[in-house]
Each structure stands twice: as C-alpha cells, then as structure tokens.
mmCIF file of C-alpha atoms in Angstrom:
data_model
loop_
_atom_site.group_PDB
_atom_site.id
_atom_site.type_symbol
_atom_site.label_atom_id
_atom_site.label_comp_id
_atom_site.label_asym_id
_atom_site.label_seq_id
_atom_site.Cartn_x
_atom_site.Cartn_y
_atom_site.Cartn_z
ATOM 1 C CA UNK A 1 -10.339 2.056 -1.016
ATOM 2 C CA UNK A 2 -8.654 -0.592 1.069
ATOM 3 C CA UNK A 3 -7.878 -0.714 4.779
ATOM 4 C CA UNK A 4 -5.705 -3.365 6.406
ATOM 5 C CA UNK A 5 -5.172 -3.807 10.144
ATOM 6 C CA UNK A 6 -1.589 -4.770 10.977
ATOM 7 C CA UNK A 7 -1.448 -8.166 12.675
ATOM 8 C CA UNK A 8 1.707 -9.522 14.273
ATOM 9 C CA UNK A 9 0.782 -13.211 13.685
ATOM 10 C CA UNK A 10 1.384 -12.889 9.970
ATOM 11 C CA UNK A 11 4.529 -14.073 8.143
ATOM 12 C CA UNK A 12 4.877 -11.267 5.600
ATOM 13 C CA UNK A 13 7.795 -12.735 3.649
ATOM 14 C CA UNK A 14 6.037 -16.059 3.031
ATOM 15 C CA UNK A 15 2.981 -14.274 1.652
ATOM 16 C CA UNK A 16 5.044 -11.702 -0.269
ATOM 17 C CA UNK A 17 7.086 -14.454 -1.928
ATOM 18 C CA UNK A 18 3.876 -16.047 -3.203
ATOM 19 C CA UNK A 19 1.829 -12.982 -4.167
ATOM 20 C CA UNK A 20 4.130 -9.972 -4.686
ATOM 21 C CA UNK A 21 6.517 -9.148 -7.511
ATOM 22 C CA UNK A 22 10.079 -10.466 -7.024
ATOM 23 C CA UNK A 23 11.483 -6.922 -6.716
ATOM 24 C CA UNK A 24 9.076 -6.127 -3.874
ATOM 25 C CA UNK A 25 9.930 -9.375 -2.122
ATOM 26 C CA UNK A 26 13.624 -8.527 -2.369
ATOM 27 C CA UNK A 27 13.318 -5.091 -0.808
ATOM 28 C CA UNK A 28 10.923 -6.367 1.874
ATOM 29 C CA UNK A 29 13.325 -9.154 2.840
ATOM 30 C CA UNK A 30 16.130 -6.598 3.358
ATOM 31 C CA UNK A 31 14.107 -4.751 6.037
ATOM 32 C CA UNK A 32 13.910 -5.339 9.778
ATOM 33 C CA UNK A 33 11.075 -7.608 10.971
ATOM 34 C CA UNK A 34 9.100 -4.577 12.196
ATOM 35 C CA UNK A 35 9.491 -2.760 8.863
ATOM 36 C CA UNK A 36 8.594 -5.949 6.948
ATOM 37 C CA UNK A 37 5.226 -6.042 8.733
ATOM 38 C CA UNK A 38 4.633 -2.330 8.223
ATOM 39 C CA UNK A 39 5.493 -2.198 4.508
ATOM 40 C CA UNK A 40 3.841 -5.540 3.743
ATOM 41 C CA UNK A 41 0.494 -4.198 4.898
ATOM 42 C CA UNK A 42 0.987 -0.902 3.074
ATOM 43 C CA UNK A 43 1.804 -2.801 -0.120
ATOM 44 C CA UNK A 44 -1.152 -5.168 0.267
ATOM 45 C CA UNK A 45 -3.544 -2.269 0.904
ATOM 46 C CA UNK A 46 -2.178 -0.257 -2.038
ATOM 47 C CA UNK A 47 -2.346 -3.214 -4.417
ATOM 48 C CA UNK A 48 -5.909 -4.125 -3.408
ATOM 49 C CA UNK A 49 -7.044 -0.509 -3.793
ATOM 50 C CA UNK A 50 -5.563 -0.343 -7.316
ATOM 51 C CA UNK A 51 -7.194 -3.639 -8.290
ATOM 52 C CA UNK A 52 -10.549 -2.482 -6.911
ATOM 53 C CA UNK A 53 -10.275 0.784 -8.867
ATOM 54 C CA UNK A 54 -9.584 -1.217 -12.019
ATOM 55 C CA UNK A 55 -12.547 -3.492 -11.323
ATOM 56 C CA UNK A 56 -10.478 -6.694 -11.208
ATOM 57 C CA UNK A 57 -9.808 -9.165 -8.423
ATOM 58 C CA UNK A 58 -6.666 -10.298 -6.698
ATOM 59 C CA UNK A 59 -6.885 -13.773 -8.223
ATOM 60 C CA UNK A 60 -4.237 -15.344 -10.444
ATOM 61 C CA UNK A 61 -1.309 -12.923 -10.598
ATOM 62 C CA UNK A 62 -3.196 -9.664 -9.993
ATOM 63 C CA UNK A 63 -1.096 -8.607 -7.013
ATOM 64 C CA UNK A 64 2.117 -9.192 -8.984
ATOM 65 C CA UNK A 65 0.932 -6.985 -11.853
ATOM 66 C CA UNK A 66 1.219 -3.834 -9.746
ATOM 67 C CA UNK A 67 4.769 -3.147 -8.613
ATOM 68 C CA UNK A 68 5.824 -0.494 -6.130
ATOM 69 C CA UNK A 69 9.297 0.965 -5.756
ATOM 70 C CA UNK A 70 11.385 0.446 -2.659
ATOM 71 C CA UNK A 71 10.925 3.325 -0.201
ATOM 72 C CA UNK A 72 13.931 5.569 0.349
ATOM 73 C CA UNK A 73 13.581 5.138 4.151
ATOM 74 C CA UNK A 74 13.513 8.904 4.727
ATOM 75 C CA UNK A 75 10.188 8.583 6.508
ATOM 76 C CA UNK A 76 7.798 5.718 7.192
ATOM 77 C CA UNK A 77 5.045 7.919 5.779
ATOM 78 C CA UNK A 78 6.791 8.556 2.478
ATOM 79 C CA UNK A 79 4.216 7.713 -0.226
ATOM 80 C CA UNK A 80 4.552 4.423 -2.042
ATOM 81 C CA UNK A 81 5.225 4.962 -5.745
ATOM 82 C CA UNK A 82 4.202 2.598 -8.496
ATOM 83 C CA UNK A 83 7.066 1.331 -10.634
ATOM 84 C CA UNK A 84 5.731 2.294 -14.066
ATOM 85 C CA UNK A 85 8.459 0.361 -15.887
ATOM 86 C CA UNK A 86 7.329 -2.932 -14.321
ATOM 87 C CA UNK A 87 3.591 -2.546 -13.649
ATOM 88 C CA UNK A 88 1.005 -3.403 -16.289
ATOM 89 C CA UNK A 89 0.091 -0.328 -18.384
ATOM 90 C CA UNK A 90 -3.608 -0.246 -17.463
ATOM 91 C CA UNK A 91 -2.712 0.733 -13.889
ATOM 92 C CA UNK A 92 -0.690 3.812 -14.880
ATOM 93 C CA UNK A 93 -3.756 6.111 -14.898
ATOM 94 C CA UNK A 94 -4.294 5.566 -11.171
ATOM 95 C CA UNK A 95 -3.007 7.736 -8.384
ATOM 96 C CA UNK A 96 -2.470 6.211 -4.938
ATOM 97 C CA UNK A 97 -3.135 8.217 -1.790
ATOM 98 C CA UNK A 98 -2.223 6.774 1.591
ATOM 99 C CA UNK A 99 -3.529 7.998 4.913
ATOM 100 C CA UNK A 100 -1.810 7.538 8.246
ATOM 101 C CA UNK A 101 -4.680 8.589 10.487
ATOM 102 C CA UNK A 102 -5.050 5.363 12.427
ATOM 103 C CA UNK A 103 -2.203 3.602 14.193
ATOM 104 C CA UNK A 104 -1.584 0.024 13.065
ATOM 105 C CA UNK A 105 -3.666 0.438 9.897
ATOM 106 C CA UNK A 106 -2.756 0.734 6.241
ATOM 107 C CA UNK A 107 -5.347 2.912 4.470
ATOM 108 C CA UNK A 108 -5.137 3.363 0.688
ATOM 109 C CA UNK A 109 -7.339 5.332 -1.696
ATOM 110 C CA UNK A 110 -6.894 5.128 -5.462
ATOM 111 C CA UNK A 111 -8.273 7.661 -7.925
ATOM 112 C CA UNK A 112 -8.279 7.514 -11.685
ATOM 113 C CA UNK A 113 -6.533 10.615 -13.000
ATOM 114 C CA UNK A 114 -5.608 13.747 -11.079
ATOM 115 C CA UNK A 115 -6.366 13.685 -7.362
ATOM 116 C CA UNK A 116 -5.116 17.217 -6.664
ATOM 117 C CA UNK A 117 -8.672 18.545 -6.185
ATOM 118 C CA UNK A 118 -9.668 15.723 -3.830
ATOM 119 C CA UNK A 119 -10.566 16.880 -0.341
ATOM 120 C CA UNK A 120 -10.374 14.616 2.665
ATOM 121 C CA UNK A 121 -11.456 15.245 6.214
ATOM 122 C CA UNK A 122 -10.146 13.532 9.316
ATOM 123 C CA UNK A 123 -12.698 13.206 12.082
ATOM 124 C CA UNK A 124 -11.003 13.922 15.408
ATOM 125 C CA UNK A 125 -13.974 13.306 17.658
ATOM 126 C CA UNK A 126 -15.338 16.845 17.848
ATOM 127 C CA UNK A 127 -16.653 19.529 15.555
ATOM 128 C CA UNK A 128 -14.267 22.425 15.127
#
C-alpha cells in the first residue's frame, strides 16, 4: 500500500526526469501543469506500492524498473496499467488497484496474483 498527498510546491517534471522511465517522463511532460501534478503522484504511489509488494526499495533505479502506460485521458480515474513490455519481469505478477476516495491523495494497493476476490470498504463516517 502507498498513499501520497498531492502537494503544489513540488516540481513533478524535475523529479520524474530523475526517477521515472523516459517514456513516463515524456507523457507527463505533454500534460497540463495540473495533470502533471495529478499523474505524477499517482505514478509515484503506484510504483512505491509495487516495490513494497516485491520487498525491494526505491533506491538505485527501482522506480524506473516499473513502467506505466500513458493514460488515454478518457477519465482521470482510469486505472494506470503497467507496461509489461518495458517493466522488469518480476513485477508482472502484481495487480495494481487505485482508490479515489480522498481528494488530493493518490492511494495504491498492490496484490500478487488475482485481486478479483478482494473486498474493500469505504468508511463514510456512519454505519449503514
């Protein structure tokens, strides 16, 4: 699991150029400034969640080893998809789930294998 709070002070392209795969940097740089912030944090959260699931850290080139495809821009909540042709093979067994429950947060959960039976509950402040 990884959760990132979106912060406006950050320069996403500078960090993406250093830590993300070149393809991700390219599609991020083609977005508006608002979308750069939004997708940067989603990417960072997704990458950290995958690395945590694999039991490895973000050091060295870890963040560059997991590559996500450019979103189609149909919806901001369209799931990020790992680029299996570019990512390191050991990450292919993982399934990424993103949650959009909290505004201004990127929340990623990674499971090894099939997550179709996974149940999640969203607390809305009262018992139903």
